PDB file of C-alpha atoms in Angstrom:
ATOM      1  CA  MET A   1     -11.178  73.068 160.107  1.00 67.00           C
ATOM      2  CA  SER A   2     -10.078  72.474 163.636  1.00 84.00           C
ATOM      3  CA  THR A   3      -6.587  71.603 164.803  1.00 89.00           C
ATOM      4  CA  ARG A   4      -5.928  67.865 164.954  1.00 91.00           C
ATOM      5  CA  ARG A   5      -3.038  66.482 166.992  1.00 94.00           C
ATOM      6  CA  PHE A   6      -1.329  63.117 166.395  1.00 95.00           C
ATOM      7  CA  LYS A   7       0.922  61.443 168.971  1.00 94.00           C
ATOM      8  CA  PRO A   8       4.146  59.635 167.977  1.00 93.00           C
ATOM      9  CA  LYS A   9       3.999  55.903 167.320  1.00 90.00           C
ATOM     10  CA  ILE A  10       6.190  53.698 169.523  1.00 90.00           C
ATOM     11  CA  ASP A  11       7.015  50.110 168.555  1.00 87.00           C
ATOM     12  CA  GLY A  12       9.828  47.572 168.736  1.00 86.00           C
ATOM     13  CA  LEU A  13      12.328  49.804 166.923  1.00 85.00           C
ATOM     14  CA  TYR A  14      12.290  52.324 169.746  1.00 89.00           C
ATOM     15  CA  LEU A  15      12.630  49.591 172.382  1.00 89.00           C
ATOM     16  CA  TRP A  16      15.485  47.876 170.468  1.00 90.00           C
ATOM     17  CA  ILE A  17      17.441  51.125 170.612  1.00 90.00           C
ATOM     18  CA  THR A  18      16.469  52.452 174.043  1.00 92.00           C
ATOM     19  CA  ILE A  19      16.792  49.377 176.276  1.00 93.00           C
ATOM     20  CA  PRO A  20      20.306  48.236 175.223  1.00 95.00           C
ATOM     21  CA  THR A  21      21.581  51.819 175.252  1.00 95.00           C
ATOM     22  CA  ALA A  22      20.238  52.437 178.753  1.00 93.00           C
ATOM     23  CA  VAL A  23      21.686  49.137 180.033  1.00 95.00           C
ATOM     24  CA  ILE A  24      25.130  49.877 178.566  1.00 94.00           C
ATOM     25  CA  LEU A  25      25.149  53.415 179.967  1.00 93.00           C
ATOM     26  CA  LEU A  26      24.059  52.216 183.400  1.00 92.00           C
ATOM     27  CA  ALA A  27      26.696  49.468 183.446  1.00 93.00           C
ATOM     28  CA  LEU A  28      29.500  51.793 182.353  1.00 90.00           C
ATOM     29  CA  THR A  29      28.470  54.437 184.876  1.00 89.00           C
ATOM     30  CA  ALA A  30      28.346  51.842 187.685  1.00 89.00           C
ATOM     31  CA  ILE A  31      31.762  50.400 186.774  1.00 89.00           C
ATOM     32  CA  LEU A  32      33.337  53.842 186.580  1.00 87.00           C
ATOM     33  CA  ALA A  33      31.686  54.910 189.838  1.00 87.00           C
ATOM     34  CA  ILE A  34      33.282  51.919 191.584  1.00 88.00           C
ATOM     35  CA  LEU A  35      36.720  52.396 190.019  1.00 87.00           C
ATOM     36  CA  SER A  36      36.900  56.186 190.034  1.00 85.00           C
ATOM     37  CA  PRO A  37      33.976  58.164 191.511  1.00 84.00           C
ATOM     38  CA  ILE A  38      35.229  61.555 190.333  1.00 86.00           C
ATOM     39  CA  SER A  39      35.487  60.398 186.705  1.00 74.00           C
ATOM     40  CA  ALA A  40      31.968  59.003 186.857  1.00 76.00           C
ATOM     41  CA  LEU A  41      30.600  62.297 188.062  1.00 79.00           C
ATOM     42  CA  LEU A  42      32.536  64.439 185.602  1.00 88.00           C
ATOM     43  CA  VAL A  43      32.329  62.292 182.479  1.00 87.00           C
ATOM     44  CA  MET A  44      29.639  59.630 182.573  1.00 88.00           C
ATOM     45  CA  ILE A  45      26.757  61.483 184.199  1.00 89.00           C
ATOM     46  CA  PRO A  46      26.776  64.331 181.623  1.00 92.00           C
ATOM     47  CA  THR A  47      27.131  61.698 178.885  1.00 91.00           C
ATOM     48  CA  ASP A  48      24.183  59.753 180.335  1.00 92.00           C
ATOM     49  CA  LEU A  49      22.023  62.877 180.495  1.00 92.00           C
ATOM     50  CA  PHE A  50      22.941  63.924 176.957  1.00 92.00           C
ATOM     51  CA  THR A  51      22.128  60.450 175.581  1.00 93.00           C
ATOM     52  CA  LEU A  52      18.880  60.161 177.552  1.00 92.00           C
ATOM     53  CA  TYR A  53      17.784  63.542 176.186  1.00 91.00           C
ATOM     54  CA  PHE A  54      17.999  62.181 172.632  1.00 89.00           C
ATOM     55  CA  LEU A  55      16.278  58.935 173.588  1.00 90.00           C
ATOM     56  CA  LEU A  56      13.369  60.540 175.463  1.00 90.00           C
ATOM     57  CA  SER A  57      12.867  63.768 173.499  1.00 90.00           C
ATOM     58  CA  PRO A  58      10.878  62.199 170.607  1.00 89.00           C
ATOM     59  CA  LEU A  59       8.288  60.912 173.090  1.00 90.00           C
ATOM     60  CA  PHE A  60       7.254  64.534 173.634  1.00 92.00           C
ATOM     61  CA  GLY A  61       6.911  65.262 169.910  1.00 92.00           C
ATOM     62  CA  CYS A  62       3.709  65.458 167.901  1.00 94.00           C
ATOM     63  CA  ALA A  63       2.293  66.326 164.505  1.00 95.00           C
ATOM     64  CA  GLU A  64      -0.551  68.845 164.347  1.00 95.00           C
ATOM     65  CA  LEU A  65      -2.764  69.563 161.386  1.00 95.00           C
ATOM     66  CA  ARG A  66      -3.552  73.226 161.918  1.00 93.00           C
ATOM     67  CA  GLU A  67      -5.765  75.562 159.927  1.00 90.00           C
ATOM     68  CA  ASN A  68      -3.170  76.419 157.244  1.00 92.00           C
ATOM     69  CA  THR A  69      -0.036  74.488 158.217  1.00 94.00           C
ATOM     70  CA  LEU A  70       1.368  71.155 159.252  1.00 95.00           C
ATOM     71  CA  PHE A  71       3.155  71.730 162.565  1.00 96.00           C
ATOM     72  CA  ILE A  72       5.691  69.125 163.678  1.00 96.00           C
ATOM     73  CA  LYS A  73       7.287  69.154 167.101  1.00 95.00           C
ATOM     74  CA  PHE A  74      10.299  66.806 167.055  1.00 92.00           C
ATOM     75  CA  GLY A  75      10.989  66.885 170.786  1.00 88.00           C
ATOM     76  CA  PHE A  76      11.594  69.430 173.480  1.00 87.00           C
ATOM     77  CA  PHE A  77      13.080  72.191 171.310  1.00 88.00           C
ATOM     78  CA  MET A  78      12.934  71.484 167.573  1.00 91.00           C
ATOM     79  CA  LYS A  79       9.844  72.456 165.570  1.00 93.00           C
ATOM     80  CA  ARG A  80       8.883  72.829 161.932  1.00 94.00           C
ATOM     81  CA  GLU A  81       5.836  74.478 160.378  1.00 96.00           C
ATOM     82  CA  ILE A  82       5.000  73.630 156.762  1.00 95.00           C
ATOM     83  CA  PRO A  83       2.221  75.434 154.858  1.00 95.00           C
ATOM     84  CA  TYR A  84      -0.166  73.059 153.088  1.00 94.00           C
ATOM     85  CA  SER A  85       0.471  74.915 149.817  1.00 93.00           C
ATOM     86  CA  ARG A  86       4.152  73.825 149.938  1.00 94.00           C
ATOM     87  CA  ILE A  87       3.468  70.092 150.400  1.00 95.00           C
ATOM     88  CA  ARG A  88       4.144  68.151 147.163  1.00 93.00           C
ATOM     89  CA  GLY A  89       3.150  64.685 148.316  1.00 91.00           C
ATOM     90  CA  THR A  90       3.450  61.868 150.813  1.00 93.00           C
ATOM     91  CA  SER A  91       4.727  58.312 150.739  1.00 92.00           C
ATOM     92  CA  PHE A  92       4.366  55.482 153.229  1.00 92.00           C
ATOM     93  CA  GLU A  93       7.489  53.442 154.019  1.00 91.00           C
ATOM     94  CA  ARG A  94       8.499  50.675 156.374  1.00 90.00           C
ATOM     95  CA  LYS A  95      12.241  50.903 156.990  1.00 88.00           C
ATOM     96  CA  PHE A  96      14.704  50.844 159.855  1.00 83.00           C
ATOM     97  CA  TYR A  97      16.026  54.262 158.845  1.00 85.00           C
ATOM     98  CA  SER A  98      14.438  57.430 157.509  1.00 85.00           C
ATOM     99  CA  ASP A  99      15.467  59.376 154.425  1.00 83.00           C
ATOM    100  CA  SER A 100      15.621  62.672 156.297  1.00 83.00           C
ATOM    101  CA  MET A 101      17.925  63.725 159.100  1.00 80.00           C
ATOM    102  CA  LEU A 102      15.129  65.592 160.849  1.00 79.00           C
ATOM    103  CA  SER A 103      12.352  63.163 161.698  1.00 86.00           C
ATOM    104  CA  LEU A 104       9.760  62.204 164.277  1.00 87.00           C
ATOM    105  CA  LYS A 105      10.318  58.475 163.938  1.00 85.00           C
ATOM    106  CA  ASN A 106      10.127  55.857 166.701  1.00 86.00           C
ATOM    107  CA  SER A 107       8.831  52.930 164.648  1.00 87.00           C
ATOM    108  CA  PHE A 108       9.439  51.023 161.415  1.00 88.00           C
ATOM    109  CA  ASP A 109       6.328  52.512 159.762  1.00 90.00           C
ATOM    110  CA  HIS A 110       6.638  56.147 158.765  1.00 92.00           C
ATOM    111  CA  ILE A 111       5.355  58.712 156.306  1.00 93.00           C
ATOM    112  CA  ASN A 112       7.647  60.868 154.195  1.00 94.00           C
ATOM    113  CA  VAL A 113       6.186  64.318 153.606  1.00 95.00           C
ATOM    114  CA  LYS A 114       7.753  66.047 150.593  1.00 94.00           C
ATOM    115  CA  TYR A 115       7.621  69.834 150.587  1.00 94.00           C
ATOM    116  CA  ASN A 116       9.279  72.784 148.854  1.00 92.00           C
ATOM    117  CA  THR A 117      11.599  71.669 146.053  1.00 90.00           C
ATOM    118  CA  PHE A 118      13.834  69.078 147.704  1.00 91.00           C
ATOM    119  CA  ASP A 119      12.823  69.019 151.375  1.00 92.00           C
ATOM    120  CA  LEU A 120      11.591  65.891 153.126  1.00 94.00           C
ATOM    121  CA  VAL A 121      10.517  65.089 156.663  1.00 95.00           C
ATOM    122  CA  SER A 122       9.666  61.671 158.122  1.00 94.00           C
ATOM    123  CA  ILE A 123       6.798  61.333 160.581  1.00 93.00           C
ATOM    124  CA  SER A 124       5.619  58.269 162.459  1.00 92.00           C
ATOM    125  CA  VAL A 125       2.333  58.803 164.279  1.00 93.00           C
ATOM    126  CA  ALA A 126      -0.036  56.373 165.983  1.00 91.00           C
ATOM    127  CA  GLU A 127      -2.685  56.672 163.234  1.00 91.00           C
ATOM    128  CA  ASN A 128      -0.571  56.879 160.045  1.00 90.00           C
ATOM    129  CA  GLU A 129      -3.382  56.159 157.561  1.00 92.00           C
ATOM    130  CA  GLU A 130      -5.763  58.642 159.158  1.00 94.00           C
ATOM    131  CA  PHE A 131      -3.001  61.257 159.285  1.00 94.00           C
ATOM    132  CA  VAL A 132      -2.232  60.921 155.553  1.00 94.00           C
ATOM    133  CA  LYS A 133      -5.908  60.986 154.608  1.00 93.00           C
ATOM    134  CA  GLU A 134      -6.573  64.162 156.561  1.00 93.00           C
ATOM    135  CA  LEU A 135      -3.306  65.794 155.429  1.00 93.00           C
ATOM    136  CA  LEU A 136      -4.083  65.209 151.748  1.00 92.00           C
ATOM    137  CA  GLU A 137      -7.623  66.459 152.281  1.00 91.00           C
ATOM    138  CA  ARG A 138      -6.325  69.703 153.775  1.00 91.00           C
ATOM    139  CA  CYS A 139      -3.675  70.093 151.047  1.00 90.00           C
ATOM    140  CA  SER A 140      -6.264  69.821 148.277  1.00 86.00           C
ATOM    141  CA  LYS A 141      -8.300  72.746 149.613  1.00 76.00           C
TER     142      LYS A 141
END
C-alpha cells in the first residue's frame, strides 16, 4: 500500500484558544513597550515567541499511514511512529480536551489510537472517518 497523508483538522476550538491568546499577548507587549521598552524586549518578546511556537506548531503536523507504521508528526520537532501490529484499537470522541498529553488536536472531534499496553495518542485530522477506516484496514493485514 502507498503512503497516505492526513492534514490536521482546524475548527472553532483552535480559534477560541489562538485569537484571545494572541490579543492578550499583543496588548501586554504593547503596554510594556510603552511603559518600559527594555522590559518588553527582554521579557515579553521571548514569551510571545515561545507561546506562538506552541500555538502554530500543530498546524505543521500530520498523520501518515505508511507501509508498516502509523507516523504522527505533532509539530516542528515531535514525532511518533507506531507499528500497525502494536495498535489495539481506536475510538472517536468529541471533547474539549484529549485523554493523552501528546496529541495532534486542534478541534473538538478527535480519534484516540490505543497502542502497546497502556499508551494512547489523540489525533484530529480533516477526514477522521476515512482515516479510521484506512487505519483499521491496514491493522488487520
